[in-house]
């Protein structure tokens, strides 16, 4: 392999790594199939194989995506220009990326692999994916749909977008609605807990005030007795003087 071919190959690999990092960052984070770029129903072996494959591509220990497409694209275009490739044959339309840590993308991928490898977690996501698949089948086939229809059915071939992409899109809608519903319930729970806490605090304050009032009443007990005695003695004295005058 010539030096130019070697440089082109290395830069192409770097660019592929960068594009994969950005694909993961743009994937819908609530759908592990989307993050791993796997079709719904992929086997456990497929999940592990895909994770290993992508780990080798973007593992933080092997590659650092620090400047998006800028570095490799600049190097690639520079190499192409140096061998005088016509402008019309140069890569076009590649967006320049911003700094994104591969560790973040790898963490998303690792979490997705964990979700699809843990039976209970996978059961939850698969239930949503199955529901989404049914909705897509119904929209494509109408009354003739059946959940038993295989993905290889001729009626599902050559669709635009593809059957798998339509399932992902529908799953995104369902997952977003589920997440919003969860947050609404959580917000309501917090509100109820807040109201209950406020009620309990008010009761505590009321009890405390009652105790304080009772304590103050007891503190003034001697004063009240003294005042009553003074009043009684004064009243007796007035009556005695009245008898003397009479």
mmCIF file of C-alpha atoms in Angstrom:
data_model
loop_
_atom_site.group_PDB
_atom_site.id
_atom_site.type_symbol
_atom_site.label_atom_id
_atom_site.label_comp_id
_atom_site.label_asym_id
_atom_site.label_seq_id
_atom_site.Cartn_x
_atom_site.Cartn_y
_atom_site.Cartn_z
ATOM 1 C CA UNK A 1 0.000 0.000 0.000
ATOM 2 C CA UNK A 2 1.388 3.410 -0.982
ATOM 3 C CA UNK A 3 1.860 6.250 1.490
ATOM 4 C CA UNK A 4 -1.099 8.111 -0.013
ATOM 5 C CA UNK A 5 -3.329 5.031 0.234
ATOM 6 C CA UNK A 6 -2.220 4.516 3.833
ATOM 7 C CA UNK A 7 -3.011 8.127 4.733
ATOM 8 C CA UNK A 8 -6.379 7.966 2.989
ATOM 9 C CA UNK A 9 -7.236 4.697 4.758
ATOM 10 C CA UNK A 10 -6.238 6.065 8.163
ATOM 11 C CA UNK A 11 -8.213 9.266 7.655
ATOM 12 C CA UNK A 12 -11.216 7.332 6.367
ATOM 13 C CA UNK A 13 -11.141 5.182 9.521
ATOM 14 C CA UNK A 14 -10.880 8.268 11.716
ATOM 15 C CA UNK A 15 -13.817 9.828 9.931
ATOM 16 C CA UNK A 16 -15.862 6.631 10.321
ATOM 17 C CA UNK A 17 -15.175 6.710 14.063
ATOM 18 C CA UNK A 18 -16.211 10.338 14.327
ATOM 19 C CA UNK A 19 -19.399 9.729 12.358
ATOM 20 C CA UNK A 20 -20.278 6.791 14.619
ATOM 21 C CA UNK A 21 -19.805 8.928 17.741
ATOM 22 C CA UNK A 22 -22.121 11.561 16.332
ATOM 23 C CA UNK A 23 -24.670 8.934 15.233
ATOM 24 C CA UNK A 24 -24.852 7.675 18.804
ATOM 25 C CA UNK A 25 -25.151 11.200 20.185
ATOM 26 C CA UNK A 26 -28.057 11.888 17.810
ATOM 27 C CA UNK A 27 -29.794 8.554 18.492
ATOM 28 C CA UNK A 28 -32.986 8.509 20.562
ATOM 29 C CA UNK A 29 -31.678 7.854 24.060
ATOM 30 C CA UNK A 30 -34.784 6.064 25.358
ATOM 31 C CA UNK A 31 -34.487 3.367 22.684
ATOM 32 C CA UNK A 32 -31.464 1.057 23.121
ATOM 33 C CA UNK A 33 -32.083 -0.483 19.687
ATOM 34 C CA UNK A 34 -31.629 2.955 18.144
ATOM 35 C CA UNK A 35 -28.417 3.614 20.065
ATOM 36 C CA UNK A 36 -26.901 0.277 19.024
ATOM 37 C CA UNK A 37 -28.370 0.586 15.509
ATOM 38 C CA UNK A 38 -30.083 -2.796 15.778
ATOM 39 C CA UNK A 39 -33.485 -3.906 14.469
ATOM 40 C CA UNK A 40 -36.206 -4.776 16.964
ATOM 41 C CA UNK A 41 -36.009 -8.454 17.813
ATOM 42 C CA UNK A 42 -32.235 -8.736 17.533
ATOM 43 C CA UNK A 43 -30.982 -11.764 19.447
ATOM 44 C CA UNK A 44 -28.850 -11.527 22.568
ATOM 45 C CA UNK A 45 -25.916 -12.755 20.496
ATOM 46 C CA UNK A 46 -26.557 -9.976 17.957
ATOM 47 C CA UNK A 47 -26.594 -7.408 20.759
ATOM 48 C CA UNK A 48 -23.255 -8.570 22.143
ATOM 49 C CA UNK A 49 -21.715 -8.813 18.666
ATOM 50 C CA UNK A 50 -22.843 -5.302 17.751
ATOM 51 C CA UNK A 51 -21.606 -3.890 21.039
ATOM 52 C CA UNK A 52 -18.179 -5.489 20.588
ATOM 53 C CA UNK A 53 -17.963 -4.234 17.025
ATOM 54 C CA UNK A 54 -18.805 -0.652 17.943
ATOM 55 C CA UNK A 55 -16.659 -0.780 21.081
ATOM 56 C CA UNK A 56 -13.627 -1.551 18.944
ATOM 57 C CA UNK A 57 -14.529 1.434 16.789
ATOM 58 C CA UNK A 58 -15.100 4.116 19.430
ATOM 59 C CA UNK A 59 -13.762 2.837 22.752
ATOM 60 C CA UNK A 60 -12.373 5.856 24.679
ATOM 61 C CA UNK A 61 -9.089 4.026 25.299
ATOM 62 C CA UNK A 62 -8.578 3.563 21.570
ATOM 63 C CA UNK A 63 -9.901 6.808 20.152
ATOM 64 C CA UNK A 64 -10.700 10.343 21.284
ATOM 65 C CA UNK A 65 -13.251 12.399 19.364
ATOM 66 C CA UNK A 66 -12.044 15.807 20.489
ATOM 67 C CA UNK A 67 -12.565 18.056 17.468
ATOM 68 C CA UNK A 68 -15.439 16.511 15.585
ATOM 69 C CA UNK A 69 -14.898 16.192 11.835
ATOM 70 C CA UNK A 70 -12.509 19.137 11.622
ATOM 71 C CA UNK A 71 -9.191 17.322 12.065
ATOM 72 C CA UNK A 72 -9.758 14.301 9.839
ATOM 73 C CA UNK A 73 -11.717 16.198 7.219
ATOM 74 C CA UNK A 74 -8.980 18.819 6.980
ATOM 75 C CA UNK A 75 -6.303 16.121 6.732
ATOM 76 C CA UNK A 76 -8.329 14.119 4.229
ATOM 77 C CA UNK A 77 -9.041 17.111 1.995
ATOM 78 C CA UNK A 78 -5.406 18.188 2.255
ATOM 79 C CA UNK A 79 -4.227 14.769 1.121
ATOM 80 C CA UNK A 80 -6.729 14.675 -1.724
ATOM 81 C CA UNK A 81 -5.659 18.129 -2.847
ATOM 82 C CA UNK A 82 -1.989 17.121 -2.738
ATOM 83 C CA UNK A 83 -2.617 14.349 -5.262
ATOM 84 C CA UNK A 84 -4.596 16.743 -7.468
ATOM 85 C CA UNK A 85 -8.011 15.050 -7.359
ATOM 86 C CA UNK A 86 -10.520 17.214 -9.268
ATOM 87 C CA UNK A 87 -12.739 19.354 -7.036
ATOM 88 C CA UNK A 88 -15.878 17.622 -8.281
ATOM 89 C CA UNK A 89 -14.614 14.340 -6.769
ATOM 90 C CA UNK A 90 -13.876 15.723 -3.325
ATOM 91 C CA UNK A 91 -16.178 14.867 -0.382
ATOM 92 C CA UNK A 92 -19.066 17.303 -0.106
ATOM 93 C CA UNK A 93 -21.739 17.987 2.491
ATOM 94 C CA UNK A 94 -19.843 16.768 5.557
ATOM 95 C CA UNK A 95 -20.885 18.912 8.495
ATOM 96 C CA UNK A 96 -18.120 20.082 10.760
ATOM 97 C CA UNK A 97 -18.743 18.618 14.234
ATOM 98 C CA UNK A 98 -18.198 20.184 17.606
ATOM 99 C CA UNK A 99 -16.107 18.719 20.422
ATOM 100 C CA UNK A 100 -17.781 15.581 21.739
ATOM 101 C CA UNK A 101 -16.149 13.160 24.167
ATOM 102 C CA UNK A 102 -16.189 9.557 23.019
ATOM 103 C CA UNK A 103 -16.623 8.552 26.654
ATOM 104 C CA UNK A 104 -20.130 10.034 26.630
ATOM 105 C CA UNK A 105 -21.122 8.150 23.483
ATOM 106 C CA UNK A 106 -19.556 4.951 24.816
ATOM 107 C CA UNK A 107 -21.506 5.292 28.075
ATOM 108 C CA UNK A 108 -24.767 5.607 26.124
ATOM 109 C CA UNK A 109 -23.854 2.509 24.137
ATOM 110 C CA UNK A 110 -22.869 0.552 27.254
ATOM 111 C CA UNK A 111 -26.149 1.461 28.932
ATOM 112 C CA UNK A 112 -28.101 0.380 25.841
ATOM 113 C CA UNK A 113 -26.260 -2.955 25.766
ATOM 114 C CA UNK A 114 -27.075 -3.424 29.445
ATOM 115 C CA UNK A 115 -30.776 -2.746 28.861
ATOM 116 C CA UNK A 116 -30.978 -5.336 26.093
ATOM 117 C CA UNK A 117 -28.947 -7.901 28.051
ATOM 118 C CA UNK A 118 -30.992 -7.664 31.263
ATOM 119 C CA UNK A 119 -34.184 -9.762 30.785
ATOM 120 C CA UNK A 120 -36.489 -7.585 32.900
ATOM 121 C CA UNK A 121 -35.321 -4.338 31.296
ATOM 122 C CA UNK A 122 -35.465 -5.812 27.812
ATOM 123 C CA UNK A 123 -38.987 -7.074 28.461
ATOM 124 C CA UNK A 124 -40.095 -3.503 29.162
ATOM 125 C CA UNK A 125 -38.592 -2.021 26.006
ATOM 126 C CA UNK A 126 -39.716 -4.998 23.893
ATOM 127 C CA UNK A 127 -43.303 -4.545 25.074
ATOM 128 C CA UNK A 128 -43.205 -0.970 23.787
ATOM 129 C CA UNK A 129 -41.516 -2.026 20.550
ATOM 130 C CA UNK A 130 -44.113 -4.766 20.004
ATOM 131 C CA UNK A 131 -46.916 -2.260 20.532
ATOM 132 C CA UNK A 132 -45.220 0.143 18.111
ATOM 133 C CA UNK A 133 -44.798 -2.628 15.532
ATOM 134 C CA UNK A 134 -48.492 -3.452 15.771
ATOM 135 C CA UNK A 135 -49.431 0.198 15.226
ATOM 136 C CA UNK A 136 -47.154 0.390 12.165
ATOM 137 C CA UNK A 137 -48.556 -2.854 10.726
ATOM 138 C CA UNK A 138 -52.064 -1.513 11.165
ATOM 139 C CA UNK A 139 -51.182 1.751 9.427
ATOM 140 C CA UNK A 140 -49.552 -0.087 6.484
ATOM 141 C CA UNK A 141 -51.925 -3.022 6.009
ATOM 142 C CA UNK A 142 -55.153 -1.629 7.419
ATOM 143 C CA UNK A 143 -57.757 -4.219 8.394
ATOM 144 C CA UNK A 144 -55.642 -6.959 6.835
ATOM 145 C CA UNK A 145 -52.902 -6.651 9.420
ATOM 146 C CA UNK A 146 -51.935 -9.356 11.902
ATOM 147 C CA UNK A 147 -49.318 -9.310 14.631
ATOM 148 C CA UNK A 148 -48.156 -12.689 13.322
ATOM 149 C CA UNK A 149 -46.930 -11.201 10.036
ATOM 150 C CA UNK A 150 -43.170 -11.690 9.664
ATOM 151 C CA UNK A 151 -40.815 -8.837 8.890
ATOM 152 C CA UNK A 152 -39.941 -10.681 5.669
ATOM 153 C CA UNK A 153 -43.512 -10.477 4.367
ATOM 154 C CA UNK A 154 -43.453 -9.117 0.770
ATOM 155 C CA UNK A 155 -45.931 -6.400 1.740
ATOM 156 C CA UNK A 156 -43.330 -4.964 4.124
ATOM 157 C CA UNK A 157 -40.512 -4.946 1.586
ATOM 158 C CA UNK A 158 -39.304 -1.835 -0.237
ATOM 159 C CA UNK A 159 -41.112 0.527 2.114
ATOM 160 C CA UNK A 160 -40.001 4.143 2.424
ATOM 161 C CA UNK A 161 -39.027 4.642 5.193
ATOM 162 C CA UNK A 162 -38.203 1.003 5.844
ATOM 163 C CA UNK A 163 -40.360 -1.099 8.144
ATOM 164 C CA UNK A 164 -37.679 -1.031 10.849
ATOM 165 C CA UNK A 165 -37.324 2.757 10.666
ATOM 166 C CA UNK A 166 -41.092 3.174 10.879
ATOM 167 C CA UNK A 167 -41.143 1.003 13.997
ATOM 168 C CA UNK A 168 -38.363 3.119 15.533
ATOM 169 C CA UNK A 169 -40.233 6.330 14.719
ATOM 170 C CA UNK A 170 -43.459 5.022 16.245
ATOM 171 C CA UNK A 171 -41.574 3.706 19.291
ATOM 172 C CA UNK A 172 -40.089 7.167 19.743
ATOM 173 C CA UNK A 173 -43.596 8.656 19.881
ATOM 174 C CA UNK A 174 -44.745 6.026 22.384
ATOM 175 C CA UNK A 175 -41.633 6.322 24.557
ATOM 176 C CA UNK A 176 -41.856 10.111 24.626
ATOM 177 C CA UNK A 177 -45.507 9.951 25.639
ATOM 178 C CA UNK A 178 -44.689 7.373 28.327
ATOM 179 C CA UNK A 179 -41.861 9.562 29.621
ATOM 180 C CA UNK A 180 -44.090 12.655 29.685
ATOM 181 C CA UNK A 181 -46.785 10.659 31.473
ATOM 182 C CA UNK A 182 -44.227 9.432 34.013
ATOM 183 C CA UNK A 183 -43.045 12.982 34.633
ATOM 184 C CA UNK A 184 -46.623 14.240 35.020
ATOM 185 C CA UNK A 185 -47.319 11.517 37.578
ATOM 186 C CA UNK A 186 -44.056 12.290 39.344
ATOM 187 C CA UNK A 187 -44.921 15.991 39.402
ATOM 188 C CA UNK A 188 -48.386 15.196 40.778
ATOM 189 C CA UNK A 189 -46.837 12.907 43.382
ATOM 190 C CA UNK A 190 -44.417 15.640 44.421
ATOM 191 C CA UNK A 191 -47.302 18.126 44.581
ATOM 192 C CA UNK A 192 -49.362 15.758 46.735
ATOM 193 C CA UNK A 193 -46.363 15.034 48.920
ATOM 194 C CA UNK A 194 -45.779 18.768 49.206
ATOM 195 C CA UNK A 195 -49.395 19.381 50.196
ATOM 196 C CA UNK A 196 -49.273 16.544 52.724
ATOM 197 C CA UNK A 197 -45.999 17.852 54.113
ATOM 198 C CA UNK A 198 -47.448 21.352 54.388
ATOM 199 C CA UNK A 199 -50.487 19.928 56.194
ATOM 200 C CA UNK A 200 -48.282 18.001 58.616
ATOM 201 C CA UNK A 201 -46.141 21.071 59.240
ATOM 202 C CA UNK A 202 -49.271 23.140 59.906
ATOM 203 C CA UNK A 203 -50.479 20.523 62.394
ATOM 204 C CA UNK A 204 -47.091 20.533 64.125
ATOM 205 C CA UNK A 205 -47.168 24.331 64.344
ATOM 206 C CA UNK A 206 -50.734 24.237 65.704
ATOM 207 C CA UNK A 207 -49.807 21.674 68.362
ATOM 208 C CA UNK A 208 -46.716 23.659 69.299
ATOM 209 C CA UNK A 209 -48.754 26.851 69.611
ATOM 210 C CA UNK A 210 -51.317 25.047 71.782
ATOM 211 C CA UNK A 211 -48.568 23.757 74.073
ATOM 212 C CA UNK A 212 -47.016 27.220 74.276
ATOM 213 C CA UNK A 213 -50.395 28.809 75.058
ATOM 214 C CA UNK A 214 -51.023 26.208 77.750
ATOM 215 C CA UNK A 215 -47.579 26.861 79.232
ATOM 216 C CA UNK A 216 -48.226 30.597 79.275
ATOM 217 C CA UNK A 217 -51.618 29.979 80.923
ATOM 218 C CA UNK A 218 -49.925 27.942 83.637
ATOM 219 C CA UNK A 219 -47.222 30.593 84.067
ATOM 220 C CA UNK A 220 -49.917 33.226 84.732
ATOM 221 C CA UNK A 221 -51.829 30.975 87.140
ATOM 222 C CA UNK A 222 -50.323 32.508 90.279
ATOM 223 C CA UNK A 223 -50.977 35.994 88.925
ATOM 224 C CA UNK A 224 -54.623 35.117 88.270
ATOM 225 C CA UNK A 225 -55.019 33.702 91.797
ATOM 226 C CA UNK A 226 -53.420 36.802 93.283
ATOM 227 C CA UNK A 227 -55.631 39.075 91.166
ATOM 228 C CA UNK A 228 -58.707 37.154 92.253
ATOM 229 C CA UNK A 229 -57.741 37.371 95.928
ATOM 230 C CA UNK A 230 -57.085 41.092 95.608
ATOM 231 C CA UNK A 231 -60.432 41.536 93.918
ATOM 232 C CA UNK A 232 -62.233 39.455 96.569
ATOM 233 C CA UNK A 233 -60.582 41.336 99.434
ATOM 234 C CA UNK A 234 -61.415 44.658 97.840
ATOM 235 C CA UNK A 235 -65.015 43.583 97.402
ATOM 236 C CA UNK A 236 -65.263 42.455 101.043
ATOM 237 C CA UNK A 237 -63.758 45.746 102.183
ATOM 238 C CA UNK A 238 -66.311 47.711 100.197
ATOM 239 C CA UNK A 239 -69.165 45.723 101.758
ATOM 240 C CA UNK A 240 -67.751 46.221 105.261
ATOM 241 C CA UNK A 241 -67.524 49.964 104.768
ATOM 242 C CA UNK A 242 -71.083 49.987 103.504
ATOM 243 C CA UNK A 243 -72.305 48.331 106.748
ATOM 244 C CA UNK A 244 -70.440 50.864 108.858
ATOM 245 C CA UNK A 245 -71.978 53.767 106.996
ATOM 246 C CA UNK A 246 -75.417 52.208 107.207
#
